[in-house]
PDB file of C-alpha atoms in Angstrom:
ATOM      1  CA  UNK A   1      36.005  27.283   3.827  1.00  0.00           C
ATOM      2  CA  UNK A   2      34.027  28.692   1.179  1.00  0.00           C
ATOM      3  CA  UNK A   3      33.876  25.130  -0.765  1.00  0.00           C
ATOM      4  CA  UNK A   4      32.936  23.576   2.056  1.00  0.00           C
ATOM      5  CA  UNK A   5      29.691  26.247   2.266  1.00  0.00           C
ATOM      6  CA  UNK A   6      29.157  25.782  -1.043  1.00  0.00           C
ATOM      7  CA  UNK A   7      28.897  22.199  -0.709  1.00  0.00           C
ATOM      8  CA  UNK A   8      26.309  21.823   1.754  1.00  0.00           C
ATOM      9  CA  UNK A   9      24.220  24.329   0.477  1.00  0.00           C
ATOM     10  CA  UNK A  10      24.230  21.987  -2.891  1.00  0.00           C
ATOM     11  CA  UNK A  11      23.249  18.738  -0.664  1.00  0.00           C
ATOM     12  CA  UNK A  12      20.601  20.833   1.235  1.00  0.00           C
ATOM     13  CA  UNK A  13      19.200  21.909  -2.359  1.00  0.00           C
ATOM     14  CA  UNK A  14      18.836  18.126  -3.400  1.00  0.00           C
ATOM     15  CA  UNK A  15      17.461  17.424  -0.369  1.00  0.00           C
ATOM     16  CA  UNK A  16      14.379  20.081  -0.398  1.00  0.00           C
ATOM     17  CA  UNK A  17      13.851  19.085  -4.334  1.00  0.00           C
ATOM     18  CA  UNK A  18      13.869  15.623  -3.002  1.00  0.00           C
ATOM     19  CA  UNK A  19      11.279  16.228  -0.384  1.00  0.00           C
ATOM     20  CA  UNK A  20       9.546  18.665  -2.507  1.00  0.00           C
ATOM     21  CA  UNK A  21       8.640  16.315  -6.125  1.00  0.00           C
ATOM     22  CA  UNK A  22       9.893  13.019  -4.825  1.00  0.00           C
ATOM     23  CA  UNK A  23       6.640  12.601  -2.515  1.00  0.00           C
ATOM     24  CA  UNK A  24       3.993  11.993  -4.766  1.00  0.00           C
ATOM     25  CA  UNK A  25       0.804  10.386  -3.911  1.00  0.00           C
ATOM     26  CA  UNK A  26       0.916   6.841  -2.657  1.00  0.00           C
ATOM     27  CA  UNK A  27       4.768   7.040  -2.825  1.00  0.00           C
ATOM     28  CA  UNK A  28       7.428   5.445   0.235  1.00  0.00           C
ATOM     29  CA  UNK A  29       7.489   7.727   2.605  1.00  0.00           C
ATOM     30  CA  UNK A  30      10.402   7.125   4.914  1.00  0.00           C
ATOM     31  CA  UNK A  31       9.525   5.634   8.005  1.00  0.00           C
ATOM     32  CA  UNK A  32      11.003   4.914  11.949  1.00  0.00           C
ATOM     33  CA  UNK A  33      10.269   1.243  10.833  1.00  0.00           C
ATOM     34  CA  UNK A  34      12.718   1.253   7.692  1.00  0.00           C
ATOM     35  CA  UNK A  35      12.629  -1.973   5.838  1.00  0.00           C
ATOM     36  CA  UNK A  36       9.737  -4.233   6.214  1.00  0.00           C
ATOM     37  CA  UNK A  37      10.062  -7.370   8.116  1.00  0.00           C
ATOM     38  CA  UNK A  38       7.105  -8.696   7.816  1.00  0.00           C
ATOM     39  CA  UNK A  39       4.081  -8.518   6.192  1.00  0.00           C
ATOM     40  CA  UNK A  40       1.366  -5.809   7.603  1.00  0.00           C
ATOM     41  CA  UNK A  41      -1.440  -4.208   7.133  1.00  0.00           C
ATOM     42  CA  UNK A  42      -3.984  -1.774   8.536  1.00  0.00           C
ATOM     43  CA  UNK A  43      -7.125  -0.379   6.884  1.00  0.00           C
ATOM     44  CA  UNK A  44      -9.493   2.274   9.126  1.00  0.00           C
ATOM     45  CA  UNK A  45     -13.385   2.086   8.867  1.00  0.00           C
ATOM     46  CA  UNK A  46     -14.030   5.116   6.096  1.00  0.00           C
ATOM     47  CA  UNK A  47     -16.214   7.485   3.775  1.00  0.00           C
ATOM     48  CA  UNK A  48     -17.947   6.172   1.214  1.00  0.00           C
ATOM     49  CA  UNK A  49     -16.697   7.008  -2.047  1.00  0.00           C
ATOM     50  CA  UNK A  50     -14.555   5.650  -5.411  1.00  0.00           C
ATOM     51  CA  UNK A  51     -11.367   4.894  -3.257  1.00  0.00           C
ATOM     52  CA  UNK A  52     -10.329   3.674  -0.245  1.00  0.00           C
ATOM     53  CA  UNK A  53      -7.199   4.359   1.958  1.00  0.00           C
ATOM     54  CA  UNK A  54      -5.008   1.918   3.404  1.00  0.00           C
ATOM     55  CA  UNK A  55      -3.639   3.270   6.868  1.00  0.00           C
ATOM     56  CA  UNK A  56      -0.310   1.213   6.528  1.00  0.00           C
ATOM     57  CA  UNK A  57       1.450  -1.210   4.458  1.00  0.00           C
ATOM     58  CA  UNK A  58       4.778  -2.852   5.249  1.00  0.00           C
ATOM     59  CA  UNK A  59       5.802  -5.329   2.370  1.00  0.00           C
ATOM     60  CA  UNK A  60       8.811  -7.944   2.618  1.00  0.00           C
ATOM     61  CA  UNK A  61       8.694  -8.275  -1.104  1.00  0.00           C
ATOM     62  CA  UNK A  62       6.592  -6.672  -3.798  1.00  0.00           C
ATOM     63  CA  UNK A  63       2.952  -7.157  -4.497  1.00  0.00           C
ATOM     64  CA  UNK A  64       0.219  -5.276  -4.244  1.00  0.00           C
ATOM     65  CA  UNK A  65      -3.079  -4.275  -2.410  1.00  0.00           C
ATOM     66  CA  UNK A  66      -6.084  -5.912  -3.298  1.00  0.00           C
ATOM     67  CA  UNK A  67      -9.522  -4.371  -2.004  1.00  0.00           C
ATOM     68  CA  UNK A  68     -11.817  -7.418  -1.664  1.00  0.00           C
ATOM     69  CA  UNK A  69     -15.930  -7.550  -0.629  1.00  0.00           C
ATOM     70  CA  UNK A  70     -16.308  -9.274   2.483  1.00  0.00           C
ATOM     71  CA  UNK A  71     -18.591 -12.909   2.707  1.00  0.00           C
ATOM     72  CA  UNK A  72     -19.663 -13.819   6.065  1.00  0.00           C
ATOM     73  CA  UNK A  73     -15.915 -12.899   7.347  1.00  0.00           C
ATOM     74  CA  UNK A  74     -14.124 -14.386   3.932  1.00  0.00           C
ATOM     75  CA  UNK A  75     -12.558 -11.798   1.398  1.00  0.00           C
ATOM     76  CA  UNK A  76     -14.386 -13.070  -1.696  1.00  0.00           C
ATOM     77  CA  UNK A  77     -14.771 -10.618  -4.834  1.00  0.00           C
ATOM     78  CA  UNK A  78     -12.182  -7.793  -5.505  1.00  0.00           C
ATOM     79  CA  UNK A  79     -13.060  -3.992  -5.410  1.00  0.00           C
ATOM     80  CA  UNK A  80      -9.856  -2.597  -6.220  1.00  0.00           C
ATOM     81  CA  UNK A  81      -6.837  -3.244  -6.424  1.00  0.00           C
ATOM     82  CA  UNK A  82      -3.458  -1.098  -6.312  1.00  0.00           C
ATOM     83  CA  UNK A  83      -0.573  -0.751  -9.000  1.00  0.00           C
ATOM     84  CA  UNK A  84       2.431  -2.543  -8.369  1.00  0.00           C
ATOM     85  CA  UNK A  85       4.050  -1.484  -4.939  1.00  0.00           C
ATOM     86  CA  UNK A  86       7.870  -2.397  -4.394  1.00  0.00           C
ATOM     87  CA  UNK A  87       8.762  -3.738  -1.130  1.00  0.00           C
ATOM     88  CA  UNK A  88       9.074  -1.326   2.227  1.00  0.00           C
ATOM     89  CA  UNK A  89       6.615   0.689   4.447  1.00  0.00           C
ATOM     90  CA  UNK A  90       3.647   2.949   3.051  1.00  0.00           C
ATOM     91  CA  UNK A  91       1.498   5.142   4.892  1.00  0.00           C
ATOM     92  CA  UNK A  92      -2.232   6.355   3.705  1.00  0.00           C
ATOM     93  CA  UNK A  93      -1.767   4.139   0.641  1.00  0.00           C
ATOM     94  CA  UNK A  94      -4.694   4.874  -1.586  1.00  0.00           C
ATOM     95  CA  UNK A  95      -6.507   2.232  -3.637  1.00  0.00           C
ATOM     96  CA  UNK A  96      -9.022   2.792  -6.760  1.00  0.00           C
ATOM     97  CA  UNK A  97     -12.284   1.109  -6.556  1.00  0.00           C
ATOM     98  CA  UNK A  98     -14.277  -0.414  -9.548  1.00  0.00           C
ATOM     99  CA  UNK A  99     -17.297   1.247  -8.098  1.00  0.00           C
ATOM    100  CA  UNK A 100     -18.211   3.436  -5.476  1.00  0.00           C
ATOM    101  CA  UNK A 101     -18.978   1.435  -1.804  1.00  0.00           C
ATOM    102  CA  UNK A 102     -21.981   2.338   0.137  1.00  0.00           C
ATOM    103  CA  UNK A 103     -22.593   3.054   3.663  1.00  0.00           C
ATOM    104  CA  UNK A 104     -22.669  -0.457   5.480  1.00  0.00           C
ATOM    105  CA  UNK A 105     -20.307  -2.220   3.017  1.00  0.00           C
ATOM    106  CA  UNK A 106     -17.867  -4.097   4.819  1.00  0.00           C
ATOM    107  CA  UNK A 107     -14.192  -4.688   2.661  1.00  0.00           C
ATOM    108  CA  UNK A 108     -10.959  -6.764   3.199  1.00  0.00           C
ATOM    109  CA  UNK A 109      -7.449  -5.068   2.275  1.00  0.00           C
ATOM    110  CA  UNK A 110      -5.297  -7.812   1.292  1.00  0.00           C
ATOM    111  CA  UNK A 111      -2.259  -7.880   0.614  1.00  0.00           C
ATOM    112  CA  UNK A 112      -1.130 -10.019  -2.706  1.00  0.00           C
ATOM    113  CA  UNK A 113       2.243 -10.900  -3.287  1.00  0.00           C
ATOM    114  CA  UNK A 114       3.500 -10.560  -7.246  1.00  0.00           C
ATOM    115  CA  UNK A 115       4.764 -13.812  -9.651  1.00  0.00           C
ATOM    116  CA  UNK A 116       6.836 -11.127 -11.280  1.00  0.00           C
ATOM    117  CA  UNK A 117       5.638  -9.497 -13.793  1.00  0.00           C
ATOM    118  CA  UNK A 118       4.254  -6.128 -11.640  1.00  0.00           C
ATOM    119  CA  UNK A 119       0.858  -6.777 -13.816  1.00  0.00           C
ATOM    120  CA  UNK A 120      -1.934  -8.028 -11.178  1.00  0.00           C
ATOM    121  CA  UNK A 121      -3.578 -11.241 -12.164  1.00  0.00           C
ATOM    122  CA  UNK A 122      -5.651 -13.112  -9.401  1.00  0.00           C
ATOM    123  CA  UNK A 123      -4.921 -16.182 -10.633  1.00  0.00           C
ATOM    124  CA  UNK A 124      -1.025 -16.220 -10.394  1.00  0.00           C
ATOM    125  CA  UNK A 125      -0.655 -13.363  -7.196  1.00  0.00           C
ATOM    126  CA  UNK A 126      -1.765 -15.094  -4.372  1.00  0.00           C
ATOM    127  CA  UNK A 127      -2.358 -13.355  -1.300  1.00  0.00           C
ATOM    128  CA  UNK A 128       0.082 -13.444   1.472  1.00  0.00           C
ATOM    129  CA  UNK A 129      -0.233 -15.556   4.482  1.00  0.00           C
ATOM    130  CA  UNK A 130       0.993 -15.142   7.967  1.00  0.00           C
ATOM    131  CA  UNK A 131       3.022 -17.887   9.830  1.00  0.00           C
ATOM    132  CA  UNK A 132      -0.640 -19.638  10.934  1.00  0.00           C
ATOM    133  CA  UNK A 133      -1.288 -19.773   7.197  1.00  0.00           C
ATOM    134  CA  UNK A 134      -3.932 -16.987   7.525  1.00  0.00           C
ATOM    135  CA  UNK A 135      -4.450 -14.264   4.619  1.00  0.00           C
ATOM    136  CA  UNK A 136      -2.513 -11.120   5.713  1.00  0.00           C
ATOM    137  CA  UNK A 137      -5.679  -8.364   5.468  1.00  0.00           C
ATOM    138  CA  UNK A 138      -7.358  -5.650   7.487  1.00  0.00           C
ATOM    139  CA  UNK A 139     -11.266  -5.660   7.663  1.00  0.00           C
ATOM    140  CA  UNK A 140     -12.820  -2.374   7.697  1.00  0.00           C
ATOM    141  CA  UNK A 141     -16.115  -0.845   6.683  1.00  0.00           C
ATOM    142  CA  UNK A 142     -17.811   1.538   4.590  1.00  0.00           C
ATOM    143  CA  UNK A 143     -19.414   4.493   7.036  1.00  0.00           C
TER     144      UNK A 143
END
């Protein structure tokens, strides 16, 4: 009986060290959703500032978020964009602008899938598209 106490007191242990340093900022957070099964994103109208925060992420494969200035409705020019994010479901996901936004800017978060290399380079990580060939993104502005 007293192995069997011992035991679980060593998995509870792990556990709380687990919960305690293995949820860093930006980090998986488990989730009711588990795996992603399909590409998602939603990004909340926000503070001005140096970063933005991406409400939630859900990513079939691995990619990463790309923060891009909005054109008449089109995501044109890139902001910011996120390190390398393995595949699964992220909540408050925080992204790193190049410069701070302003009140009134409006932004696309996009999410951009990776050729393999878990370096971002616009010109080989496409964005992701939806079944109607749309860009998977979230609008949102600057307040």
């Amino acid at each position: 009986m007293r192995k069997k106490q011992i035991i679980i007191f060593i998995v509870l242990i792990a556990f709380v060290t687990l919960i305690i340093f293995g949820v860093q900022r930006g980090a998986k957070l488990p989730s009711s959703e588990g795996l992603a099964v399909e590409n998602t994103i939603i990004a909340s109208d926000q503070l001005a500032g140096k970063m933005v925060s991406v409400d939630t992420v859900e990513l079939v494969v691995g990619g990463f978020i790309v923060i891009h200035e909005d054109n008449f409705g089109f995501p044109i020019d890139i902001l910011g964009v996120s390190d390398y994010i393995e595949s699964g479901v992220y909540h408050n996901f925080p992204v790193s602008l190049q410069e701070k936004s302003s009140i009134g800017d409006k932004m696309f978060a996009v999410i951009h899938e990776d050729n393999g290399d878990r370096l971002f380079d616009p010109e080989f990580d496409f964005s992701v598209m939806d079944e109607n060939k749309k860009n998977v993104m979230s609008a949102f502005i600057i307040e």
